[in-house]
């Protein structure tokens, strides 16, 4: 045991005295010490139930002969942070979570870990920490929220943001807006569509780091408590067998995750987080893999905001493993990879069935023959940009229109709400990238306003920032290089014609190389004032989004 170096022998008596100060008995100190990383707090709806999940994990660990010890991890609610300076502090917490977890584990020493995250940066941050620490680890999330219901139809957080756009366009009144406000998010849990939190919890299953059901069992179901107990028991098996994260999160596992990502139609943010996690595993994750895998992977799910099914529906259809079973039928997965069950993916898939082909379509009847995400390249984004293709209306897959350029989200949203965006326009929001934001804010407010006003099939939005998983429409983010680093997007002017061709993975601005060089010589890049503290340090060291917006430690 790792902890033998801390608790055994006369020279460690001072350490033992402090363990006794915690109320731990000699019997408990003779068992493996299991750190439980709790993301519980009272401000994030997806985390308010995690205390119950943690208690269940503790029970499972104790049942299997371990000693559970809890310590915390932070988390930001992207929905509450949306649309103001708080969103600058969302993505940046991913690195804080990874770093602080590393510090806690190495300072105190544990034989194994159970990570209990739920929301957007919390999940990838802890996956990054798991790879960095490389001691036996299993994940169990807090689970997704149930969908709301309005006028007999299921709703989610994206419906709420779009309702604001409809209200601004005088399409709904105060009473209807209040109804959305009070009914859209009816339970605790991560928001009910295939947004970033649920995307990452599902991909945790595919990577092999979470038990079956981790991504889909609703937060309020008792099955979630049972899952947490099993996670607590399973970590003891992983400790005994010495199965570690780097044995599980291999290059093959990441290809499986990207394949499942395409089939499920996950958030574009997965294209930030998978590279960052892979980097911690020592694996080079090239964004160009996305299009290669997309070309051969059918899109089998259209969960909100792309469609009208929700996480509870995916769970009832058999969950993530039912999707994997469909992909395995056509040979798209490497099933020899190890998982946190102590078994291979092939063993885990035995007997798994798709229980509802209206929610999880079969490969011979997909929503589309290609995957849910696409990476576009061209002179506007030489290093790439990302779009959730499965959430784009067919009439916007190929589009050409004049640029409407804004240097911040606030400037753009004001003009959108004033009715200043017309059919055919291409809204460009720049200086919102990892360094330029700083923090690479999500753009759910402007995209939802456009959708709520009925323009999502007529207007595209391009940014060096990023989009919430709740975004739908021709919303293209992660433009690299970003404006703050001198990317082409910094030199686009109002009226420049922008060409988008998602099926061919192309994006460009209709200006010559000579004109671009002329603009570069005449333009001073914008530097935002008042950036201090952690944000300043982050901006100075963060990589571009095509590299996962990771902190450059080199």
Tab-separated table of N, CA, C and O in Angstrom, residues 203-292:
chain	number	residue	atom	x	y	z
A	203	UNK	N	-18.649	10.395	-21.712
A	203	UNK	CA	-17.342	10.031	-22.258
A	203	UNK	C	-16.436	9.424	-21.189
A	203	UNK	O	-15.530	8.648	-21.506
A	204	UNK	N	-16.679	9.736	-19.916
A	204	UNK	CA	-15.947	9.083	-18.831
A	204	UNK	C	-16.216	7.585	-18.830
A	204	UNK	O	-15.312	6.772	-18.604
A	205	UNK	N	-17.461	7.222	-19.114
A	205	UNK	CA	-17.793	5.799	-19.268
A	205	UNK	C	-17.014	5.182	-20.418
A	205	UNK	O	-16.461	4.089	-20.309
A	206	UNK	N	-16.999	5.877	-21.549
A	206	UNK	CA	-16.349	5.334	-22.743
A	206	UNK	C	-14.843	5.218	-22.534
A	206	UNK	O	-14.215	4.248	-22.977
A	207	UNK	N	-14.251	6.200	-21.877
A	207	UNK	CA	-12.811	6.142	-21.582
A	207	UNK	C	-12.465	4.986	-20.655
A	207	UNK	O	-11.302	4.593	-20.544
A	208	UNK	N	-13.487	4.453	-19.987
A	208	UNK	CA	-13.262	3.329	-19.084
A	208	UNK	C	-13.089	3.714	-17.638
A	208	UNK	O	-12.780	2.867	-16.800
A	209	UNK	N	-13.323	4.999	-17.311
A	209	UNK	CA	-13.070	5.482	-15.958
A	209	UNK	C	-14.320	5.549	-15.083
A	209	UNK	O	-14.235	5.858	-13.898
A	210	UNK	N	-15.504	5.283	-15.667
A	210	UNK	CA	-16.751	5.300	-14.908
A	210	UNK	C	-17.530	4.023	-15.156
A	210	UNK	O	-17.469	3.433	-16.247
A	211	UNK	N	-18.280	3.575	-14.168
A	211	UNK	CA	-19.100	2.375	-14.313
A	211	UNK	C	-20.287	2.655	-15.236
A	211	UNK	O	-20.657	3.803	-15.472
A	212	UNK	N	-20.883	1.587	-15.752
A	212	UNK	CA	-22.033	1.728	-16.638
A	212	UNK	C	-23.165	2.479	-15.922
A	212	UNK	O	-23.550	2.140	-14.804
A	213	UNK	N	-23.682	3.496	-16.575
A	213	UNK	CA	-24.736	4.332	-16.003
A	213	UNK	C	-24.215	5.639	-15.454
A	213	UNK	O	-25.003	6.537	-15.137
A	214	UNK	N	-22.885	5.781	-15.360
A	214	UNK	CA	-22.306	7.004	-14.799
A	214	UNK	C	-22.825	8.255	-15.476
A	214	UNK	O	-23.107	9.259	-14.824
A	215	UNK	N	-22.982	8.220	-16.802
A	215	UNK	CA	-23.371	9.425	-17.537
A	215	UNK	C	-24.848	9.667	-17.628
A	215	UNK	O	-25.262	10.791	-17.931
A	216	UNK	N	-25.685	8.653	-17.371
A	216	UNK	CA	-27.103	8.797	-17.725
A	216	UNK	C	-28.114	8.572	-16.607
A	216	UNK	O	-29.235	9.067	-16.707
A	217	UNK	N	-27.787	7.844	-15.565
A	217	UNK	CA	-28.778	7.620	-14.501
A	217	UNK	C	-29.132	8.958	-13.863
A	217	UNK	O	-28.250	9.658	-13.355
A	218	UNK	N	-30.400	9.378	-13.892
A	218	UNK	CA	-30.772	10.691	-13.345
A	218	UNK	C	-30.358	10.865	-11.883
A	218	UNK	O	-30.346	9.908	-11.102
A	219	UNK	N	-30.035	12.111	-11.551
A	219	UNK	CA	-29.541	12.440	-10.210
A	219	UNK	C	-30.509	12.027	-9.119
A	219	UNK	O	-30.092	11.650	-8.015
A	220	UNK	N	-31.816	12.095	-9.400
A	220	UNK	CA	-32.822	11.849	-8.356
A	220	UNK	C	-33.226	10.384	-8.246
A	220	UNK	O	-34.041	10.034	-7.400
A	221	UNK	N	-32.673	9.524	-9.092
A	221	UNK	CA	-33.015	8.106	-9.032
A	221	UNK	C	-32.176	7.399	-7.969
A	221	UNK	O	-30.971	7.649	-7.831
A	222	UNK	N	-32.786	6.456	-7.277
A	222	UNK	CA	-32.062	5.688	-6.265
A	222	UNK	C	-30.987	4.807	-6.885
A	222	UNK	O	-30.017	4.439	-6.204
A	223	UNK	N	-31.128	4.489	-8.162
A	223	UNK	CA	-30.083	3.734	-8.859
A	223	UNK	C	-28.749	4.477	-8.827
A	223	UNK	O	-27.692	3.853	-8.890
A	224	UNK	N	-28.797	5.804	-8.752
A	224	UNK	CA	-27.568	6.592	-8.674
A	224	UNK	C	-26.838	6.313	-7.357
A	224	UNK	O	-25.611	6.225	-7.315
A	225	UNK	N	-27.600	6.153	-6.259
A	225	UNK	CA	-27.009	5.820	-4.957
A	225	UNK	C	-26.397	4.421	-5.017
A	225	UNK	O	-25.293	4.184	-4.503
A	226	UNK	N	-27.105	3.495	-5.659
A	226	UNK	CA	-26.577	2.141	-5.792
A	226	UNK	C	-25.280	2.150	-6.609
A	226	UNK	O	-24.315	1.446	-6.275
A	227	UNK	N	-25.266	2.947	-7.700
A	227	UNK	CA	-24.067	3.064	-8.529
A	227	UNK	C	-22.897	3.570	-7.701
A	227	UNK	O	-21.765	3.077	-7.834
A	228	UNK	N	-23.151	4.550	-6.837
A	228	UNK	CA	-22.088	5.120	-6.005
A	228	UNK	C	-21.538	4.078	-5.029
A	228	UNK	O	-20.317	4.011	-4.787
A	229	UNK	N	-22.407	3.253	-4.474
A	229	UNK	CA	-21.937	2.183	-3.584
A	229	UNK	C	-21.058	1.194	-4.346
A	229	UNK	O	-20.017	0.758	-3.853
A	230	UNK	N	-21.477	0.864	-5.576
A	230	UNK	CA	-20.678	-0.056	-6.380
A	230	UNK	C	-19.323	0.558	-6.736
A	230	UNK	O	-18.312	-0.150	-6.809
A	231	UNK	N	-19.305	1.880	-6.984
A	231	UNK	CA	-18.031	2.548	-7.266
A	231	UNK	C	-17.107	2.447	-6.057
A	231	UNK	O	-15.892	2.230	-6.198
A	232	UNK	N	-17.673	2.624	-4.861
A	232	UNK	CA	-16.884	2.491	-3.640
A	232	UNK	C	-16.321	1.094	-3.464
A	232	UNK	O	-15.173	0.914	-3.032
A	233	UNK	N	-17.121	0.091	-3.815
A	233	UNK	CA	-16.632	-1.287	-3.726
A	233	UNK	C	-15.602	-1.573	-4.823
A	233	UNK	O	-14.603	-2.258	-4.592
A	234	UNK	N	-15.845	-1.028	-6.011
A	234	UNK	CA	-14.969	-1.327	-7.153
A	234	UNK	C	-13.560	-0.776	-6.954
A	234	UNK	O	-12.584	-1.394	-7.395
A	235	UNK	N	-13.429	0.371	-6.273
A	235	UNK	CA	-12.087	0.929	-6.102
A	235	UNK	C	-11.197	-0.028	-5.310
A	235	UNK	O	-9.990	-0.104	-5.555
A	236	UNK	N	-11.787	-0.784	-4.414
A	236	UNK	CA	-10.985	-1.730	-3.638
A	236	UNK	C	-10.441	-2.849	-4.527
A	236	UNK	O	-9.312	-3.305	-4.340
A	237	UNK	N	-11.236	-3.252	-5.515
A	237	UNK	CA	-10.760	-4.248	-6.477
A	237	UNK	C	-9.636	-3.683	-7.339
A	237	UNK	O	-8.643	-4.369	-7.612
A	238	UNK	N	-9.784	-2.423	-7.761
A	238	UNK	CA	-8.746	-1.801	-8.577
A	238	UNK	C	-7.442	-1.653	-7.798
A	238	UNK	O	-6.350	-1.818	-8.350
A	239	UNK	N	-7.544	-1.321	-6.509
A	239	UNK	CA	-6.347	-1.224	-5.659
A	239	UNK	C	-5.676	-2.584	-5.546
A	239	UNK	O	-4.448	-2.710	-5.671
A	240	UNK	N	-6.468	-3.613	-5.318
A	240	UNK	CA	-5.925	-4.967	-5.182
A	240	UNK	C	-5.224	-5.419	-6.468
A	240	UNK	O	-4.146	-6.021	-6.427
A	241	UNK	N	-5.841	-5.117	-7.620
A	241	UNK	CA	-5.282	-5.541	-8.907
A	241	UNK	C	-4.272	-4.545	-9.460
A	241	UNK	O	-3.631	-4.808	-10.478
A	242	UNK	N	-4.139	-3.390	-8.789
A	242	UNK	CA	-3.228	-2.320	-9.207
A	242	UNK	C	-3.509	-1.872	-10.647
A	242	UNK	O	-2.600	-1.689	-11.451
A	243	UNK	N	-4.781	-1.684	-10.953
A	243	UNK	CA	-5.196	-1.158	-12.256
A	243	UNK	C	-5.282	0.361	-12.135
A	243	UNK	O	-6.057	0.886	-11.333
A	244	UNK	N	-4.492	1.064	-12.947
A	244	UNK	CA	-4.341	2.509	-12.821
A	244	UNK	C	-4.922	3.238	-14.028
A	244	UNK	O	-5.125	2.633	-15.087
A	245	UNK	N	-5.156	4.551	-13.886
A	245	UNK	CA	-5.737	5.317	-14.994
A	245	UNK	C	-4.979	5.204	-16.310
A	245	UNK	O	-5.601	5.136	-17.379
A	246	UNK	N	-3.642	5.175	-16.261
A	246	UNK	CA	-2.894	5.097	-17.513
A	246	UNK	C	-2.945	3.706	-18.134
A	246	UNK	O	-2.591	3.529	-19.307
A	247	UNK	N	-3.408	2.714	-17.367
A	247	UNK	CA	-3.688	1.394	-17.945
A	247	UNK	C	-5.018	1.413	-18.703
A	247	UNK	O	-5.246	0.562	-19.568
A	248	UNK	N	-5.857	2.360	-18.343
A	248	UNK	CA	-7.211	2.442	-18.893
A	248	UNK	C	-7.301	3.494	-19.995
A	248	UNK	O	-7.797	3.223	-21.101
A	249	UNK	N	-6.802	4.712	-19.715
A	249	UNK	CA	-6.912	5.815	-20.678
A	249	UNK	C	-5.753	5.764	-21.679
A	249	UNK	O	-4.821	6.564	-21.637
A	250	UNK	N	-5.838	4.800	-22.580
A	250	UNK	CA	-4.823	4.604	-23.610
A	250	UNK	C	-5.235	5.332	-24.888
A	250	UNK	O	-6.346	5.870	-24.999
A	251	UNK	N	-4.356	5.325	-25.872
A	251	UNK	CA	-4.678	5.947	-27.159
A	251	UNK	C	-5.919	5.308	-27.773
A	251	UNK	O	-6.778	6.000	-28.339
A	252	UNK	N	-6.057	3.991	-27.633
A	252	UNK	CA	-7.231	3.299	-28.171
A	252	UNK	C	-8.505	3.749	-27.452
A	252	UNK	O	-9.565	3.889	-28.064
A	253	UNK	N	-8.391	3.961	-26.153
A	253	UNK	CA	-9.549	4.419	-25.381
A	253	UNK	C	-9.996	5.803	-25.839
A	253	UNK	O	-11.201	6.089	-25.904
A	254	UNK	N	-9.038	6.681	-26.156
A	254	UNK	CA	-9.397	8.021	-26.631
A	254	UNK	C	-10.042	7.957	-28.012
A	254	UNK	O	-10.962	8.731	-28.299
A	255	UNK	N	-9.599	7.055	-28.862
A	255	UNK	CA	-10.264	6.896	-30.161
A	255	UNK	C	-11.689	6.389	-29.970
A	255	UNK	O	-12.626	6.829	-30.650
A	256	UNK	N	-11.872	5.475	-29.014
A	256	UNK	CA	-13.232	5.018	-28.694
A	256	UNK	C	-14.093	6.176	-28.217
A	256	UNK	O	-15.262	6.306	-28.603
A	257	UNK	N	-13.507	7.031	-27.365
A	257	UNK	CA	-14.253	8.166	-26.825
A	257	UNK	C	-14.654	9.123	-27.935
A	257	UNK	O	-15.787	9.631	-27.963
A	258	UNK	N	-13.746	9.386	-28.850
A	258	UNK	CA	-14.053	10.299	-29.947
A	258	UNK	C	-15.102	9.696	-30.878
A	258	UNK	O	-15.975	10.402	-31.390
A	259	UNK	N	-15.056	8.400	-31.067
A	259	UNK	CA	-16.066	7.720	-31.875
A	259	UNK	C	-17.438	7.821	-31.222
A	259	UNK	O	-18.435	8.151	-31.879
A	260	UNK	N	-17.502	7.556	-29.921
A	260	UNK	CA	-18.771	7.679	-29.200
A	260	UNK	C	-19.264	9.116	-29.196
A	260	UNK	O	-20.473	9.379	-29.307
A	261	UNK	N	-18.333	10.062	-29.062
A	261	UNK	CA	-18.653	11.487	-29.115
A	261	UNK	C	-19.410	11.800	-30.400
A	261	UNK	O	-20.448	12.482	-30.407
A	262	UNK	N	-18.914	11.293	-31.523
A	262	UNK	CA	-19.540	11.531	-32.817
A	262	UNK	C	-20.917	10.890	-32.898
A	262	UNK	O	-21.859	11.453	-33.461
A	263	UNK	N	-21.046	9.685	-32.356
A	263	UNK	CA	-22.315	8.965	-32.425
A	263	UNK	C	-23.380	9.583	-31.541
A	263	UNK	O	-24.558	9.661	-31.926
A	264	UNK	N	-22.976	10.055	-30.364
A	264	UNK	CA	-23.929	10.617	-29.407
A	264	UNK	C	-24.276	12.061	-29.758
A	264	UNK	O	-25.389	12.520	-29.520
A	265	UNK	N	-23.311	12.783	-30.339
A	265	UNK	CA	-23.527	14.198	-30.623
A	265	UNK	C	-23.252	15.046	-29.401
A	265	UNK	O	-24.093	15.830	-28.962
A	266	UNK	N	-22.054	14.889	-28.847
A	266	UNK	CA	-21.709	15.584	-27.602
A	266	UNK	C	-21.394	17.058	-27.844
A	266	UNK	O	-21.343	17.533	-28.979
A	267	UNK	N	-21.175	17.771	-26.766
A	267	UNK	CA	-20.860	19.191	-26.805
A	267	UNK	C	-19.532	19.447	-27.513
A	267	UNK	O	-18.606	18.642	-27.433
A	268	UNK	N	-19.432	20.604	-28.188
A	268	UNK	CA	-18.160	20.994	-28.802
A	268	UNK	C	-17.056	21.134	-27.757
A	268	UNK	O	-15.872	21.023	-28.086
A	269	UNK	N	-17.430	21.356	-26.504
A	269	UNK	CA	-16.413	21.482	-25.460
A	269	UNK	C	-15.610	20.198	-25.266
A	269	UNK	O	-14.504	20.230	-24.715
A	270	UNK	N	-16.153	19.069	-25.707
A	270	UNK	CA	-15.380	17.824	-25.610
A	270	UNK	C	-14.099	17.933	-26.429
A	270	UNK	O	-13.106	17.271	-26.127
A	271	UNK	N	-14.109	18.808	-27.444
A	271	UNK	CA	-12.922	18.986	-28.274
A	271	UNK	C	-11.890	19.897	-27.617
A	271	UNK	O	-10.802	20.103	-28.147
A	272	UNK	N	-12.224	20.464	-26.471
A	272	UNK	CA	-11.244	21.125	-25.606
A	272	UNK	C	-10.730	20.152	-24.555
A	272	UNK	O	-9.545	20.113	-24.242
A	273	UNK	N	-11.653	19.358	-24.008
A	273	UNK	CA	-11.314	18.552	-22.846
A	273	UNK	C	-10.598	17.251	-23.194
A	273	UNK	O	-9.658	16.856	-22.497
A	274	UNK	N	-11.018	16.575	-24.258
A	274	UNK	CA	-10.335	15.330	-24.618
A	274	UNK	C	-8.843	15.564	-24.910
A	274	UNK	O	-7.993	14.798	-24.427
A	275	UNK	N	-8.470	16.614	-25.680
A	275	UNK	CA	-7.036	16.865	-25.873
A	275	UNK	C	-6.295	17.161	-24.574
A	275	UNK	O	-5.137	16.747	-24.403
A	276	UNK	N	-6.951	17.897	-23.665
A	276	UNK	CA	-6.306	18.243	-22.402
A	276	UNK	C	-6.077	17.005	-21.534
A	276	UNK	O	-5.016	16.857	-20.918
A	277	UNK	N	-7.064	16.118	-21.494
A	277	UNK	CA	-6.918	14.879	-20.719
A	277	UNK	C	-5.860	13.992	-21.366
A	277	UNK	O	-5.006	13.414	-20.687
A	278	UNK	N	-5.903	13.891	-22.700
A	278	UNK	CA	-4.923	13.081	-23.423
A	278	UNK	C	-3.510	13.592	-23.165
A	278	UNK	O	-2.565	12.795	-23.014
A	279	UNK	N	-3.348	14.902	-23.102
A	279	UNK	CA	-2.041	15.489	-22.828
A	279	UNK	C	-1.486	14.998	-21.492
A	279	UNK	O	-0.301	14.688	-21.373
A	280	UNK	N	-2.357	14.918	-20.480
A	280	UNK	CA	-1.922	14.419	-19.169
A	280	UNK	C	-1.554	12.939	-19.230
A	280	UNK	O	-0.768	12.458	-18.410
A	281	UNK	N	-2.123	12.231	-20.201
A	281	UNK	CA	-1.815	10.809	-20.373
A	281	UNK	C	-0.596	10.590	-21.252
A	281	UNK	O	-0.208	9.437	-21.512
A	282	UNK	N	0.009	11.696	-21.740
A	282	UNK	CA	1.159	11.572	-22.619
A	282	UNK	C	0.791	11.161	-24.028
A	282	UNK	O	1.625	10.613	-24.762
A	283	UNK	N	-0.456	11.436	-24.426
A	283	UNK	CA	-0.961	11.046	-25.740
A	283	UNK	C	-1.184	12.294	-26.580
A	283	UNK	O	-1.804	13.254	-26.118
A	284	UNK	N	-0.698	12.285	-27.801
A	284	UNK	CA	-0.904	13.401	-28.724
A	284	UNK	C	-2.282	13.276	-29.348
A	284	UNK	O	-2.575	12.292	-30.026
A	285	UNK	N	-3.118	14.266	-29.109
A	285	UNK	CA	-4.501	14.254	-29.610
A	285	UNK	C	-4.610	15.313	-30.697
A	285	UNK	O	-4.697	16.501	-30.422
A	286	UNK	N	-4.582	14.881	-31.945
A	286	UNK	CA	-4.638	15.789	-33.078
A	286	UNK	C	-6.097	16.002	-33.476
A	286	UNK	O	-6.820	15.039	-33.740
A	287	UNK	N	-6.527	17.270	-33.528
A	287	UNK	CA	-7.916	17.555	-33.869
A	287	UNK	C	-8.331	16.978	-35.220
A	287	UNK	O	-9.517	16.719	-35.453
A	288	UNK	N	-7.371	16.785	-36.119
A	288	UNK	CA	-7.715	16.250	-37.433
A	288	UNK	C	-8.311	14.850	-37.339
A	288	UNK	O	-9.001	14.390	-38.249
A	289	UNK	N	-8.049	14.162	-36.214
A	289	UNK	CA	-8.661	12.845	-35.999
A	289	UNK	C	-10.172	12.930	-35.989
A	289	UNK	O	-10.867	11.978	-36.344
A	290	UNK	N	-10.688	14.081	-35.561
A	290	UNK	CA	-12.133	14.224	-35.424
A	290	UNK	C	-12.834	14.016	-36.759
A	290	UNK	O	-13.830	13.280	-36.850
A	291	UNK	N	-12.333	14.646	-37.812
A	291	UNK	CA	-12.968	14.497	-39.119
A	291	UNK	C	-12.767	13.101	-39.684
A	291	UNK	O	-13.670	12.542	-40.326
A	292	UNK	N	-11.598	12.534	-39.446
A	292	UNK	CA	-11.326	11.167	-39.904
A	292	UNK	C	-12.332	10.187	-39.291
A	292	UNK	O	-12.913	9.342	-39.987
